[in-house]
Amino acid sequence: MKNRDIVNAFFTYYQLHEHTGMHSCLDPQVEFSDLAFARISGPEVRAMWHWFCVPFASRKEPVQVPSFFIVDEEGDHVRAEYEVKYSLGPRHLVDYSIQTDLTLKDGKIVRQIDQLMISNYQFARMALGFPPCLLALTPLFTPLIRRETAKKLAAFQKGPLR
């Protein structure tokens, strides 16, 4: 299977909320990073994708993935873009695109680095509303987001809030 096909399968599984299918595309020691996660690996990455594919206490519906496409493929690297939509509480609809760089080895994704295609301020405005979004203009924003997301992922991994 070509790297492009593996990435297509991964995002198709994501659209279908089939976390076990997503997991089948990942290396056991896969690494992931984005705004919310400085660097997580292995079981934490699989837990994150599972979390995004099911309802959760602060997000009553799974993350929606309306679209994705492959931008470029070169050797073991595939660059793609995908859109996500989800609600954080009743007043905060979050909708943005992500550029992702994936590294594959032996038919599995070994590294994924995501970048928002909007500013931190735009993201914070959707996720937090105004005036809390002004926090995105400070150096405290990324560490705060990462700490809160880590707490939510840990709570998900414990299971009772699902």
mmCIF file of C-alpha atoms in Angstrom:
data_model
loop_
_atom_site.group_PDB
_atom_site.id
_atom_site.type_symbol
_atom_site.label_atom_id
_atom_site.label_comp_id
_atom_site.label_asym_id
_atom_site.label_seq_id
_atom_site.Cartn_x
_atom_site.Cartn_y
_atom_site.Cartn_z
ATOM 1 C CA MET A 1 0.000 0.000 0.000
ATOM 2 C CA LYS A 2 1.345 3.446 -0.917
ATOM 3 C CA ASN A 3 1.860 6.072 1.773
ATOM 4 C CA ARG A 4 -0.842 8.204 0.153
ATOM 5 C CA ASP A 5 -3.288 5.284 0.473
ATOM 6 C CA ILE A 6 -2.473 4.820 4.160
ATOM 7 C CA VAL A 7 -3.079 8.523 4.862
ATOM 8 C CA ASN A 8 -6.323 8.411 2.869
ATOM 9 C CA ALA A 9 -7.453 5.379 4.890
ATOM 10 C CA PHE A 10 -6.509 7.110 8.162
ATOM 11 C CA PHE A 11 -8.609 10.203 7.417
ATOM 12 C CA THR A 12 -11.482 8.176 5.987
ATOM 13 C CA TYR A 13 -11.589 6.225 9.259
ATOM 14 C CA TYR A 14 -11.531 9.548 11.110
ATOM 15 C CA GLN A 15 -14.517 10.796 9.107
ATOM 16 C CA LEU A 16 -16.352 7.582 10.038
ATOM 17 C CA HIS A 17 -15.321 7.893 13.725
ATOM 18 C CA GLU A 18 -13.646 4.472 13.536
ATOM 19 C CA HIS A 19 -10.769 4.929 15.936
ATOM 20 C CA THR A 20 -9.717 1.277 15.680
ATOM 21 C CA GLY A 21 -9.280 1.727 11.922
ATOM 22 C CA MET A 22 -7.238 4.854 12.578
ATOM 23 C CA HIS A 23 -5.112 2.910 15.060
ATOM 24 C CA SER A 24 -4.376 0.271 12.399
ATOM 25 C CA CYS A 25 -2.608 2.988 10.377
ATOM 26 C CA LEU A 26 -0.345 4.006 13.282
ATOM 27 C CA ASP A 27 3.032 2.673 14.360
ATOM 28 C CA PRO A 28 2.967 1.512 18.020
ATOM 29 C CA GLN A 29 5.375 4.336 18.952
ATOM 30 C CA VAL A 30 3.739 7.027 16.780
ATOM 31 C CA GLU A 31 4.451 10.627 17.790
ATOM 32 C CA PHE A 32 1.999 13.518 17.499
ATOM 33 C CA SER A 33 2.196 17.252 18.143
ATOM 34 C CA ASP A 34 0.008 20.304 17.587
ATOM 35 C CA LEU A 35 -1.156 23.412 19.446
ATOM 36 C CA ALA A 36 -2.788 21.324 22.183
ATOM 37 C CA PHE A 37 -0.139 18.603 22.519
ATOM 38 C CA ALA A 38 3.557 19.493 22.627
ATOM 39 C CA ARG A 39 4.493 15.880 21.926
ATOM 40 C CA ILE A 40 2.620 12.721 22.771
ATOM 41 C CA SER A 41 3.411 9.202 21.669
ATOM 42 C CA GLY A 42 2.163 5.637 21.450
ATOM 43 C CA PRO A 43 -0.829 4.921 23.705
ATOM 44 C CA GLU A 44 -1.545 8.620 24.280
ATOM 45 C CA VAL A 45 -1.878 9.216 20.529
ATOM 46 C CA ARG A 46 -4.269 6.274 20.166
ATOM 47 C CA ALA A 47 -6.271 7.537 23.163
ATOM 48 C CA MET A 48 -6.447 11.008 21.614
ATOM 49 C CA TRP A 49 -7.896 9.693 18.338
ATOM 50 C CA HIS A 50 -10.343 7.507 20.260
ATOM 51 C CA TRP A 51 -11.384 10.553 22.319
ATOM 52 C CA PHE A 52 -12.009 12.600 19.170
ATOM 53 C CA CYS A 53 -14.150 9.814 17.658
ATOM 54 C CA VAL A 54 -16.674 9.532 20.494
ATOM 55 C CA PRO A 55 -18.902 11.907 22.496
ATOM 56 C CA PHE A 56 -17.295 13.287 25.653
ATOM 57 C CA ALA A 57 -18.508 15.269 28.651
ATOM 58 C CA SER A 58 -17.454 18.666 27.253
ATOM 59 C CA ARG A 59 -18.154 17.713 23.631
ATOM 60 C CA LYS A 60 -21.476 15.951 23.118
ATOM 61 C CA GLU A 61 -20.704 14.822 19.552
ATOM 62 C CA PRO A 62 -17.532 13.356 18.032
ATOM 63 C CA VAL A 63 -15.231 15.669 16.108
ATOM 64 C CA GLN A 64 -16.517 15.985 12.556
ATOM 65 C CA VAL A 65 -14.105 15.843 9.613
ATOM 66 C CA PRO A 66 -16.037 17.314 6.668
ATOM 67 C CA SER A 67 -13.094 17.168 4.268
ATOM 68 C CA PHE A 68 -9.493 16.164 3.781
ATOM 69 C CA PHE A 69 -7.101 15.966 0.864
ATOM 70 C CA ILE A 70 -3.516 15.032 0.141
ATOM 71 C CA VAL A 71 -1.417 18.079 -0.728
ATOM 72 C CA ASP A 72 1.912 16.419 -1.485
ATOM 73 C CA GLU A 73 3.768 13.123 -1.188
ATOM 74 C CA GLU A 74 7.527 12.792 -1.270
ATOM 75 C CA GLY A 75 9.207 9.593 -0.155
ATOM 76 C CA ASP A 76 8.138 8.757 3.403
ATOM 77 C CA HIS A 77 6.447 12.134 3.897
ATOM 78 C CA VAL A 78 2.853 13.036 3.117
ATOM 79 C CA ARG A 79 1.383 16.498 3.623
ATOM 80 C CA ALA A 80 -2.390 16.782 3.877
ATOM 81 C CA GLU A 81 -5.056 19.245 4.936
ATOM 82 C CA TYR A 82 -8.200 18.437 6.842
ATOM 83 C CA GLU A 83 -11.095 20.332 8.346
ATOM 84 C CA VAL A 84 -12.533 19.714 11.808
ATOM 85 C CA LYS A 85 -15.763 20.871 13.405
ATOM 86 C CA TYR A 86 -16.861 20.357 16.990
ATOM 87 C CA SER A 87 -18.755 22.072 19.786
ATOM 88 C CA LEU A 88 -17.256 23.077 23.090
ATOM 89 C CA GLY A 89 -20.369 23.635 25.116
ATOM 90 C CA PRO A 90 -23.571 25.110 23.763
ATOM 91 C CA ARG A 91 -22.103 28.434 22.584
ATOM 92 C CA HIS A 92 -18.775 27.538 21.006
ATOM 93 C CA LEU A 93 -18.720 25.964 17.546
ATOM 94 C CA VAL A 94 -15.139 25.383 16.491
ATOM 95 C CA ASP A 95 -14.478 25.009 12.750
ATOM 96 C CA TYR A 96 -11.009 25.254 11.205
ATOM 97 C CA SER A 97 -8.547 23.605 8.841
ATOM 98 C CA ILE A 98 -5.303 21.893 9.740
ATOM 99 C CA GLN A 99 -2.193 21.279 7.698
ATOM 100 C CA THR A 100 -0.566 18.023 8.733
ATOM 101 C CA ASP A 101 2.849 16.600 7.952
ATOM 102 C CA LEU A 102 2.988 12.826 8.302
ATOM 103 C CA THR A 103 6.042 10.582 8.246
ATOM 104 C CA LEU A 104 5.494 6.914 7.418
ATOM 105 C CA LYS A 105 7.704 3.871 7.785
ATOM 106 C CA ASP A 106 6.920 0.284 6.834
ATOM 107 C CA GLY A 107 3.317 1.159 5.995
ATOM 108 C CA LYS A 108 2.537 2.938 9.292
ATOM 109 C CA ILE A 109 2.369 6.568 10.400
ATOM 110 C CA VAL A 110 5.311 7.173 12.754
ATOM 111 C CA ARG A 111 5.002 10.946 13.194
ATOM 112 C CA GLN A 112 2.270 13.525 12.683
ATOM 113 C CA ILE A 113 2.740 17.253 13.137
ATOM 114 C CA ASP A 114 -0.404 19.386 12.831
ATOM 115 C CA GLN A 115 -0.569 23.149 12.350
ATOM 116 C CA LEU A 116 -3.730 25.218 12.535
ATOM 117 C CA MET A 117 -4.400 27.162 9.369
ATOM 118 C CA ILE A 118 -5.777 30.018 11.478
ATOM 119 C CA SER A 119 -4.145 32.160 14.150
ATOM 120 C CA ASN A 120 -4.175 31.237 17.821
ATOM 121 C CA TYR A 121 -6.405 34.274 18.358
ATOM 122 C CA GLN A 122 -8.966 33.061 15.781
ATOM 123 C CA PHE A 123 -8.939 29.609 17.356
ATOM 124 C CA ALA A 124 -9.344 31.042 20.864
ATOM 125 C CA ARG A 125 -12.203 33.276 19.725
ATOM 126 C CA MET A 126 -14.129 30.202 18.504
ATOM 127 C CA ALA A 127 -13.190 27.947 21.407
ATOM 128 C CA LEU A 128 -13.344 30.418 24.284
ATOM 129 C CA GLY A 129 -15.333 33.413 23.073
ATOM 130 C CA PHE A 130 -14.644 37.041 23.844
ATOM 131 C CA PRO A 131 -12.945 38.356 26.057
ATOM 132 C CA PRO A 132 -11.154 35.108 27.131
ATOM 133 C CA CYS A 133 -9.733 34.827 23.597
ATOM 134 C CA LEU A 134 -7.447 37.766 24.403
ATOM 135 C CA LEU A 135 -5.354 35.235 26.323
ATOM 136 C CA ALA A 136 -4.203 33.963 22.904
ATOM 137 C CA LEU A 137 -2.248 37.188 22.517
ATOM 138 C CA THR A 138 -0.041 36.299 25.499
ATOM 139 C CA PRO A 139 2.756 33.750 25.974
ATOM 140 C CA LEU A 140 0.527 31.963 28.512
ATOM 141 C CA PHE A 141 -1.905 30.681 25.880
ATOM 142 C CA THR A 142 -0.118 27.605 24.497
ATOM 143 C CA PRO A 143 1.015 26.253 27.904
ATOM 144 C CA LEU A 144 -2.505 26.765 29.280
ATOM 145 C CA ILE A 145 -4.142 24.990 26.308
ATOM 146 C CA ARG A 146 -1.672 22.106 26.610
ATOM 147 C CA ARG A 147 -2.245 21.728 30.352
ATOM 148 C CA GLU A 148 -6.045 21.734 29.985
ATOM 149 C CA THR A 149 -5.997 19.340 27.037
ATOM 150 C CA ALA A 150 -3.683 16.962 28.893
ATOM 151 C CA LYS A 151 -6.151 16.943 31.824
ATOM 152 C CA LYS A 152 -9.072 16.178 29.496
ATOM 153 C CA LEU A 153 -7.190 13.386 27.728
ATOM 154 C CA ALA A 154 -6.221 11.876 31.093
ATOM 155 C CA ALA A 155 -9.861 12.037 32.221
ATOM 156 C CA PHE A 156 -10.927 10.347 28.984
ATOM 157 C CA GLN A 157 -8.365 7.589 29.503
ATOM 158 C CA LYS A 158 -9.860 6.900 32.944
ATOM 159 C CA GLY A 159 -13.213 6.365 31.253
ATOM 160 C CA PRO A 160 -16.039 7.497 33.562
ATOM 161 C CA LEU A 161 -16.830 10.784 31.782
ATOM 162 C CA ARG A 162 -17.546 9.244 28.377
#
